[in-house]
mmCIF file of C-alpha atoms in Angstrom:
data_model
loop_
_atom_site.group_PDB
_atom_site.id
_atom_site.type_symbol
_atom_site.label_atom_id
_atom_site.label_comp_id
_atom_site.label_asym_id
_atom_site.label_seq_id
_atom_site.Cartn_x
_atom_site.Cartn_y
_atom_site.Cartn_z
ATOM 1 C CA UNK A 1 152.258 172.884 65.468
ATOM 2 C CA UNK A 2 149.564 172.042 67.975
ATOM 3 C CA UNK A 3 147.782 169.368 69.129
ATOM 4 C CA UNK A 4 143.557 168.631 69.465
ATOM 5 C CA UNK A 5 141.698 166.671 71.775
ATOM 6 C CA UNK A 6 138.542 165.459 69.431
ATOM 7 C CA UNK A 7 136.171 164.192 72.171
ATOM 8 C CA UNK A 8 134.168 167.005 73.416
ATOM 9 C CA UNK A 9 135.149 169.849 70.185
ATOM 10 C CA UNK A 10 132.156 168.596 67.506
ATOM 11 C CA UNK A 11 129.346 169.130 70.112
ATOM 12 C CA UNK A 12 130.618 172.319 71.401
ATOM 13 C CA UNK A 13 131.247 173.586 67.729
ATOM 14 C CA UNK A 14 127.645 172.005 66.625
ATOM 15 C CA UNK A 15 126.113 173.823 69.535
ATOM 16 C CA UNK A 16 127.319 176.682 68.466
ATOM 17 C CA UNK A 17 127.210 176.286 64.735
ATOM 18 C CA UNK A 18 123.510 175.134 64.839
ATOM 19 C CA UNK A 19 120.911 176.831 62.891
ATOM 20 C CA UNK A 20 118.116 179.019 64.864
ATOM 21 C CA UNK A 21 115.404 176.197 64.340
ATOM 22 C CA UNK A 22 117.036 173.544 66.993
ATOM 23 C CA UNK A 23 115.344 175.720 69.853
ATOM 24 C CA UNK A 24 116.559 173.919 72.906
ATOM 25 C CA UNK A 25 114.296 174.310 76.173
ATOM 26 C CA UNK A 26 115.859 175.330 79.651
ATOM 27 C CA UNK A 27 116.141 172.138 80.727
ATOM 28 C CA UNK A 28 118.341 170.993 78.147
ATOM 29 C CA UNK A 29 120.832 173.754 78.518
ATOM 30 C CA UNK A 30 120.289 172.735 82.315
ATOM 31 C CA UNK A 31 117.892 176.434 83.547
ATOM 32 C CA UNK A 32 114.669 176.931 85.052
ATOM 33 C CA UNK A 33 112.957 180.238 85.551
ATOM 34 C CA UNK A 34 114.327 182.819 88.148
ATOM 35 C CA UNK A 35 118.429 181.171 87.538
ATOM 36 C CA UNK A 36 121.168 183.558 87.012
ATOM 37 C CA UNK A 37 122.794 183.741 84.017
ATOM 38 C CA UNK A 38 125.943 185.885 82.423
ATOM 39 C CA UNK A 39 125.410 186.886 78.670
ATOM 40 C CA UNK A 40 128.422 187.998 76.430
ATOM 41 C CA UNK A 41 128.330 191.695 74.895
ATOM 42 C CA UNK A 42 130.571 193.769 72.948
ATOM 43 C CA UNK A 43 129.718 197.392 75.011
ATOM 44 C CA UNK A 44 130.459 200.347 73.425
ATOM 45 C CA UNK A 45 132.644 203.160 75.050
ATOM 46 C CA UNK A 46 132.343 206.600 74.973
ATOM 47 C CA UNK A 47 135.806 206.755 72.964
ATOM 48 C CA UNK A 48 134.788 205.121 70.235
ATOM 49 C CA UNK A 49 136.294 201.713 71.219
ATOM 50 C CA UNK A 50 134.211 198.486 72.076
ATOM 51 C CA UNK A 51 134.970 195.767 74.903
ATOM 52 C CA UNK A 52 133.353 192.568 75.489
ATOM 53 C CA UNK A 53 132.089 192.396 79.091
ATOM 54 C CA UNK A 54 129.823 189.444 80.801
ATOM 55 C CA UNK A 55 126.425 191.008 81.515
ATOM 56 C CA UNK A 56 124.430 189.657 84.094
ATOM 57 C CA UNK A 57 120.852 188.880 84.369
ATOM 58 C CA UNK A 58 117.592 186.408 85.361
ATOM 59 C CA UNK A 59 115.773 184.061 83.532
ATOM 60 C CA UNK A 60 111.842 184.893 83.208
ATOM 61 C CA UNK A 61 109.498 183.969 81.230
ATOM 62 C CA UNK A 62 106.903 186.228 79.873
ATOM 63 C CA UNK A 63 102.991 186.396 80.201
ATOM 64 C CA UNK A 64 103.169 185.304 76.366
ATOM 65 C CA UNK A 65 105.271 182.249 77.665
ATOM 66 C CA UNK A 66 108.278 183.882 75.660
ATOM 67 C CA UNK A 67 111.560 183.206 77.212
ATOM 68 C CA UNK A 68 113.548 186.673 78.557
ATOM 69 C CA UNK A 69 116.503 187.863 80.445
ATOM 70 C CA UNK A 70 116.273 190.622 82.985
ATOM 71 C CA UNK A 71 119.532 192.066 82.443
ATOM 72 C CA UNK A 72 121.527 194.273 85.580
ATOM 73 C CA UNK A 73 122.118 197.382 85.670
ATOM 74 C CA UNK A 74 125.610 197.901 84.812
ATOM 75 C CA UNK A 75 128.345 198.656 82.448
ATOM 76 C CA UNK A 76 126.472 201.886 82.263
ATOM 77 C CA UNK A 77 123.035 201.049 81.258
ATOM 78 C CA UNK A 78 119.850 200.997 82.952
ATOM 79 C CA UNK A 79 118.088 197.610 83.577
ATOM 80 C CA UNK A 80 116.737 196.324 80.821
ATOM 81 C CA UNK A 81 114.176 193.208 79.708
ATOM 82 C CA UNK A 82 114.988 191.185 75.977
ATOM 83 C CA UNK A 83 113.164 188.281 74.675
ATOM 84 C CA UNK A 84 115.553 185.297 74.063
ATOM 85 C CA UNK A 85 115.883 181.659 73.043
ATOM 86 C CA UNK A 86 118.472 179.234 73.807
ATOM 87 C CA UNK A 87 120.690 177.404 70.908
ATOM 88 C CA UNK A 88 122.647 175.132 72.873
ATOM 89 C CA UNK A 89 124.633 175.433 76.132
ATOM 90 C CA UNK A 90 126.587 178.024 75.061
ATOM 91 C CA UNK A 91 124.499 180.325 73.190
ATOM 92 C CA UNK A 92 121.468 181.899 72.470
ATOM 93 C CA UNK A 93 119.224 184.397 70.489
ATOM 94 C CA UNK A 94 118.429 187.586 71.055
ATOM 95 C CA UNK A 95 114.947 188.011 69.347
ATOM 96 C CA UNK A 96 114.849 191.438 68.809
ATOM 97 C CA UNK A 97 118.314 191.990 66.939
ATOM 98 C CA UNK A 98 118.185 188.558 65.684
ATOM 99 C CA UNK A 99 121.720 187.881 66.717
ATOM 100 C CA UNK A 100 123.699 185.120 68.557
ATOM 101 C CA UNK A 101 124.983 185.585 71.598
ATOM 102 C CA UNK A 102 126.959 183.433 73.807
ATOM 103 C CA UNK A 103 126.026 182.924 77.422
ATOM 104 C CA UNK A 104 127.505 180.857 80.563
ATOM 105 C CA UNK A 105 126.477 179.946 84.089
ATOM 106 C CA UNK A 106 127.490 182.760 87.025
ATOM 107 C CA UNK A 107 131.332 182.778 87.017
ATOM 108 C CA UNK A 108 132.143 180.132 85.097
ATOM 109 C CA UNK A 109 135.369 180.497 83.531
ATOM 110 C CA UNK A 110 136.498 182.842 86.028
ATOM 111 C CA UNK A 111 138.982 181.068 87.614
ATOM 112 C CA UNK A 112 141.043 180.084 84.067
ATOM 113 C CA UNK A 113 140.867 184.305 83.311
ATOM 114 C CA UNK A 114 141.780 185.042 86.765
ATOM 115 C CA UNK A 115 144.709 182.392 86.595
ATOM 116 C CA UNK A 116 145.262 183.611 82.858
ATOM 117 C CA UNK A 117 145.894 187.504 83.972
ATOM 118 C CA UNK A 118 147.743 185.994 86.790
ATOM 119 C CA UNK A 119 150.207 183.964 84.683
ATOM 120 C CA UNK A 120 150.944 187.088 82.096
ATOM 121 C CA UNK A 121 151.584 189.058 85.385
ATOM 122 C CA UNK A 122 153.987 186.138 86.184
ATOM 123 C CA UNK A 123 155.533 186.221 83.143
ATOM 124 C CA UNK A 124 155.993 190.013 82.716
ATOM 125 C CA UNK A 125 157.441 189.836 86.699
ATOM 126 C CA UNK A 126 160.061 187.381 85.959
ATOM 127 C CA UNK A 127 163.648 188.356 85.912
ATOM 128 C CA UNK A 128 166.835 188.209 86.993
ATOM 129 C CA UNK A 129 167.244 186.089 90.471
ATOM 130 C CA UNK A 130 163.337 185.295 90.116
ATOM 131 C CA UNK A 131 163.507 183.819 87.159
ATOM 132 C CA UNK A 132 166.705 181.847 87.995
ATOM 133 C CA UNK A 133 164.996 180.942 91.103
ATOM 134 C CA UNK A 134 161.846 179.366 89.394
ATOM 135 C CA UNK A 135 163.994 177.603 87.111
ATOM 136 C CA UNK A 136 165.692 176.328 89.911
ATOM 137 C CA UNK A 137 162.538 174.816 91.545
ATOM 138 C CA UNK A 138 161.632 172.799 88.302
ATOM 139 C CA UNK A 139 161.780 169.049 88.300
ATOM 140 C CA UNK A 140 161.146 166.147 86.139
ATOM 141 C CA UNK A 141 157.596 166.078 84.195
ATOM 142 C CA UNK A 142 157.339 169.948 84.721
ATOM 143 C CA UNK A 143 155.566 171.340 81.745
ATOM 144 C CA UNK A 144 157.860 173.830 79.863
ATOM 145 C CA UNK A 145 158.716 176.302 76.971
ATOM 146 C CA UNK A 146 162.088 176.160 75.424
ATOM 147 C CA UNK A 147 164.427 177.331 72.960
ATOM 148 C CA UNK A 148 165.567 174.981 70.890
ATOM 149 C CA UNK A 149 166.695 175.587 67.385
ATOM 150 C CA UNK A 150 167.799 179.608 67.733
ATOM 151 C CA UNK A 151 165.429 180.754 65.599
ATOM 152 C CA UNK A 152 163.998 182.585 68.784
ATOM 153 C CA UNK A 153 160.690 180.912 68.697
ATOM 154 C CA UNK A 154 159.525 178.415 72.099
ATOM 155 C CA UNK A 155 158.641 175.276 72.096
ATOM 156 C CA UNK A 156 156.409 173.003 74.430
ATOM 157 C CA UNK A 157 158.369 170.395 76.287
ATOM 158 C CA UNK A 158 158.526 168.760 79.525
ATOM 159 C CA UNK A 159 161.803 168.023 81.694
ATOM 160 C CA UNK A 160 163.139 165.281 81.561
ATOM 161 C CA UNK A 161 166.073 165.507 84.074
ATOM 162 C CA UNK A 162 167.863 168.327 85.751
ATOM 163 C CA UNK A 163 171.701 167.851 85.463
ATOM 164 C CA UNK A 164 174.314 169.204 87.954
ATOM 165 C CA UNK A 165 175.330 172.106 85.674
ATOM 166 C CA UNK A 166 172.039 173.666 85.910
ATOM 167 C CA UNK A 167 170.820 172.730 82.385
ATOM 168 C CA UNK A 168 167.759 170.517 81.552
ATOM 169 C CA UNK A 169 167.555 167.460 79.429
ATOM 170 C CA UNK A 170 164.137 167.919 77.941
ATOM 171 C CA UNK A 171 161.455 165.928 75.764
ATOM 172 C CA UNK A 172 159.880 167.104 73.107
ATOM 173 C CA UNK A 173 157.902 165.289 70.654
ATOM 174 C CA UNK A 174 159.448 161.921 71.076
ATOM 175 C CA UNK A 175 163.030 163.194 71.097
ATOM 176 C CA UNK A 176 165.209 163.930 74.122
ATOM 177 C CA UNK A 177 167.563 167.269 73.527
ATOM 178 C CA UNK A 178 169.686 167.321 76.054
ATOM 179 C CA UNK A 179 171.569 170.223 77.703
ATOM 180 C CA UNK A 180 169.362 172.972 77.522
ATOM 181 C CA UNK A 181 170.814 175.764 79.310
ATOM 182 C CA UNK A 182 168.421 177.286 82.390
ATOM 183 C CA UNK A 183 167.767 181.013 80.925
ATOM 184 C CA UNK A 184 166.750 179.295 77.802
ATOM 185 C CA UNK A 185 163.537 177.447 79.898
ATOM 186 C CA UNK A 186 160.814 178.979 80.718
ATOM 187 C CA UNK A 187 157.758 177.487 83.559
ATOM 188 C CA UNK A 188 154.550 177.339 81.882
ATOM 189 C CA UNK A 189 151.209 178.327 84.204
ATOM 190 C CA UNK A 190 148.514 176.567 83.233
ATOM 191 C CA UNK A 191 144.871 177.169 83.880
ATOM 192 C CA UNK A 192 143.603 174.244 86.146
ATOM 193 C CA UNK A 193 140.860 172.178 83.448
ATOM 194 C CA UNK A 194 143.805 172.491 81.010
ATOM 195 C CA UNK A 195 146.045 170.665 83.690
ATOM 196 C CA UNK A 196 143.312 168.211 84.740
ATOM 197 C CA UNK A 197 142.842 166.985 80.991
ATOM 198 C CA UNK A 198 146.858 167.064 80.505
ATOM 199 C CA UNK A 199 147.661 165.181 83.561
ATOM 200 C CA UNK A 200 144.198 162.839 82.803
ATOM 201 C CA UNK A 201 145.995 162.197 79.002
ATOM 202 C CA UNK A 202 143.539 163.406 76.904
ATOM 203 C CA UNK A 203 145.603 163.262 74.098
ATOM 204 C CA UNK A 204 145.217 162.961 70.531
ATOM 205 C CA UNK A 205 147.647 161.985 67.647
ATOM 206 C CA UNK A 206 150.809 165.164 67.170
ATOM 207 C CA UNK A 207 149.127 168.043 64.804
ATOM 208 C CA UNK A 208 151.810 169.763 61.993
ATOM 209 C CA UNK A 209 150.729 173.327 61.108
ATOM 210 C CA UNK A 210 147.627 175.646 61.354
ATOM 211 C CA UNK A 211 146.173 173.568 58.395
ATOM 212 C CA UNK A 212 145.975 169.956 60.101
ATOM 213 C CA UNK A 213 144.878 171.693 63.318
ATOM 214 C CA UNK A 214 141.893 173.642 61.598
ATOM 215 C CA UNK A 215 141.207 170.384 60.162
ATOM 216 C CA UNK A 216 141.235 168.310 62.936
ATOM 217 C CA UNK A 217 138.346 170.667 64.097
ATOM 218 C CA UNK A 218 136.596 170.323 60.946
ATOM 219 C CA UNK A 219 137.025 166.654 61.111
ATOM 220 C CA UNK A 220 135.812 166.198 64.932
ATOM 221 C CA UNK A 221 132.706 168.246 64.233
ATOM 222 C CA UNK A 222 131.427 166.231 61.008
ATOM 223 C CA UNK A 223 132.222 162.909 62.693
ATOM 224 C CA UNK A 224 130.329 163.011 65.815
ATOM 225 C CA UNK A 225 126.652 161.662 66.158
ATOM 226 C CA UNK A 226 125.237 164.853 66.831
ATOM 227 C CA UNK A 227 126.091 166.543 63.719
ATOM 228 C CA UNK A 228 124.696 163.264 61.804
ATOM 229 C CA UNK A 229 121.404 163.679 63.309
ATOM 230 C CA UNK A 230 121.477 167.318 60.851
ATOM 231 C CA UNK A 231 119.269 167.219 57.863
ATOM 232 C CA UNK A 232 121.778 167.866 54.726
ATOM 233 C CA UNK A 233 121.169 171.384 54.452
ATOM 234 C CA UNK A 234 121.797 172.088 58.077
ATOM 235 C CA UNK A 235 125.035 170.199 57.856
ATOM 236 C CA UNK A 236 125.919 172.595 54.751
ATOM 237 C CA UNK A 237 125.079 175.757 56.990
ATOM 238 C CA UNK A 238 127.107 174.841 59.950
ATOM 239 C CA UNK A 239 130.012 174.097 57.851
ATOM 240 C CA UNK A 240 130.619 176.380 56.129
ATOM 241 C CA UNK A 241 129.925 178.493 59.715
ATOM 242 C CA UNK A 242 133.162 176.465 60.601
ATOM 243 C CA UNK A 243 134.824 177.981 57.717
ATOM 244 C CA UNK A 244 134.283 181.257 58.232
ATOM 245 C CA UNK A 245 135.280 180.862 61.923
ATOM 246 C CA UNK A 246 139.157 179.856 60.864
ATOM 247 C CA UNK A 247 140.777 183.233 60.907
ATOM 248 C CA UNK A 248 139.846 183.911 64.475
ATOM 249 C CA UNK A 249 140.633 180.270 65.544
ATOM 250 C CA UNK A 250 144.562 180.755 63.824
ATOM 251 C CA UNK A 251 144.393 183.892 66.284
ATOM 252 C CA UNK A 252 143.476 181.909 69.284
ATOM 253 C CA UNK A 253 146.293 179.159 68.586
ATOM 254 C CA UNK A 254 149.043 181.763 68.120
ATOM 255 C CA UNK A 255 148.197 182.780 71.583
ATOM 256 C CA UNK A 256 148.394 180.046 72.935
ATOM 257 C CA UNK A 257 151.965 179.084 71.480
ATOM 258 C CA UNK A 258 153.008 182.175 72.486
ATOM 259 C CA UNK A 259 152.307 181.031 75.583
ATOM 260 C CA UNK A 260 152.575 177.799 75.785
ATOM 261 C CA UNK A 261 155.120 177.479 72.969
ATOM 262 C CA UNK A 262 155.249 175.597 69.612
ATOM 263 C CA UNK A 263 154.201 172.443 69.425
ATOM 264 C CA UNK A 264 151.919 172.283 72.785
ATOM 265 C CA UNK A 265 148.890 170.462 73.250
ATOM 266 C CA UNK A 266 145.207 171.716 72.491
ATOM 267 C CA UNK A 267 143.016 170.083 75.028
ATOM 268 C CA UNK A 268 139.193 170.380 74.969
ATOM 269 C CA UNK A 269 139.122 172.667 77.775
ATOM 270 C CA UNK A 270 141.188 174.619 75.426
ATOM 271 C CA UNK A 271 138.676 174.526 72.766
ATOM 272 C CA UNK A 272 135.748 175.079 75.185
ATOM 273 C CA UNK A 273 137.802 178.529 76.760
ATOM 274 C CA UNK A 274 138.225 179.318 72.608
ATOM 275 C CA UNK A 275 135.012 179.186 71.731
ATOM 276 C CA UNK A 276 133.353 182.469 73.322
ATOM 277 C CA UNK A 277 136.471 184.622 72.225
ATOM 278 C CA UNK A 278 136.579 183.146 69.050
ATOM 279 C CA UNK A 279 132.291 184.240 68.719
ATOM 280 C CA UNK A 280 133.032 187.534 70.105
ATOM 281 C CA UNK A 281 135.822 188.324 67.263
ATOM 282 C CA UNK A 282 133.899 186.950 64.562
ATOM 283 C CA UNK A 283 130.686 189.543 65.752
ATOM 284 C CA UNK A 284 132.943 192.500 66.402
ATOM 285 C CA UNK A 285 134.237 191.879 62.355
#
């Protein structure tokens, strides 16, 4: 289960669904000449293997007027100059190869992979008398995973009240189940736009299943004005573009019950953190 925030998913998916003809100019995706911008690649290794790095570069325009990104020299390569145009605020074209990729301001989304790495390290580092000590420092509204059912699995909850024997009396989904013994609770670490929408209640209505949430995605993105504006044959194009975009979106949301556990919210700073990863898997397919 999982749940979706609607408001900002259908513009983010439109902008990055759109077809190559809605040229956008810097100023709508908020540039001018001589900014810095980071450009996702997938790089590939001497080994064989392939990573996905955030290449840097400038903004220039050429003497035919063409837009281009003078891109560092780094990850191994020498500096090097590519004619571009921008799709929406997220992505753009690469004119030679004719391929999208998606780009970002300098650093941003740095501090929710930074916190992300840090919260696996967390995780992996918690034991014994640390872990018992966490779960000691957890009070009422602290966002949790649980077992709940023995099946093994976690499940998103929040605390309700800490008892005198140690265990928890937890919510989850409406329903309080009380008596939750301490080694069975886990603290959840959560990047700091996820906890500013969470704590904000940017909530939508309780999502059953990988199908509903897909289609709560599906649903956001054909109901918002911007997607209207589409001429019927673009609106074909960019859904079926959602489509094909499912497997790697079931990938991201297993993730994120894994660490989150079953049942926990989707927020749209979820969806916006998704969206790069879930462009990257699709290319390296």
């Amino acid at each position: 289960a999982g749940r979706a925030a609607g408001g900002a998913v259908s513009g983010v998916l439109l902008a990055c669904m759109s077809e190559p003809n809605a040229e956008m100019s810097t100023e709508e995706v908020n540039l001018s000449i001589g900014d810095r911008l980071e450009v996702s690649w997938q790089v590939e290794c001497i080994d064989g293997t392939s990573d996905q790095v955030w290449w840097g570069g400038t903004l220039q325009r050429s003497a035919k007027g063409v837009l281009e990104v003078r891109y560092d020299a780094e990850h191994g390569f020498e500096e090097e100059t590519r004619e571009v145009a921008f799709w929406s605020e997220s992505e753009l074209r690469d004119l030679a190869l004719s391929e999208s990729l998606v780009w970002r301001h300098p650093g941003a989304g740095d501090d929710e992979t930074d916190q992300d790495e840090e919260g696996e390290a967390e995780v992996a580092a918690t034991s014994g008398q640390k872990r018992a000590r966490d779960v000691a420092d957890l009070g009422p509204g602290t966002l949790v995973k649980a077992q709940l059912d023995g099946s093994g699995r976690t499940f998103s909850a929040s605390i309700e009240t800490v008892n005198d024997d140690g265990t928890f009396d937890l919510a989850y989904h409406g329903s309080l189940v009380q008596g939750v013994p301490a080694d069975m609770v886990e603290p959840v670490a959560l990047e700091t736009t996820v906890a500013d929408a969470l704590e904000r209640g940017e909530e939508s209505e309780l999502i059953d299943g990988t199908e509903a949430f897909f289609d709560a995605f599906t649903a956001a993105l054909t109901s918002g004005p911007t997607f209207q504006r589409l001429s019927a044959h673009q609106q074909a194009v960019a859904g079926e573009k959602v489509k094909a975009l499912r497997p790697f979106f079931e990938e991201e949301l297993a993730a994120l019950h894994t660490k989150r556990g079953h049942g926990a919210m989707v927020t749209d700073a979820d969806v916006q953190a998704m969206l790069p990863r879930v462009m990257a898997r699709s290319k390296a397919v």
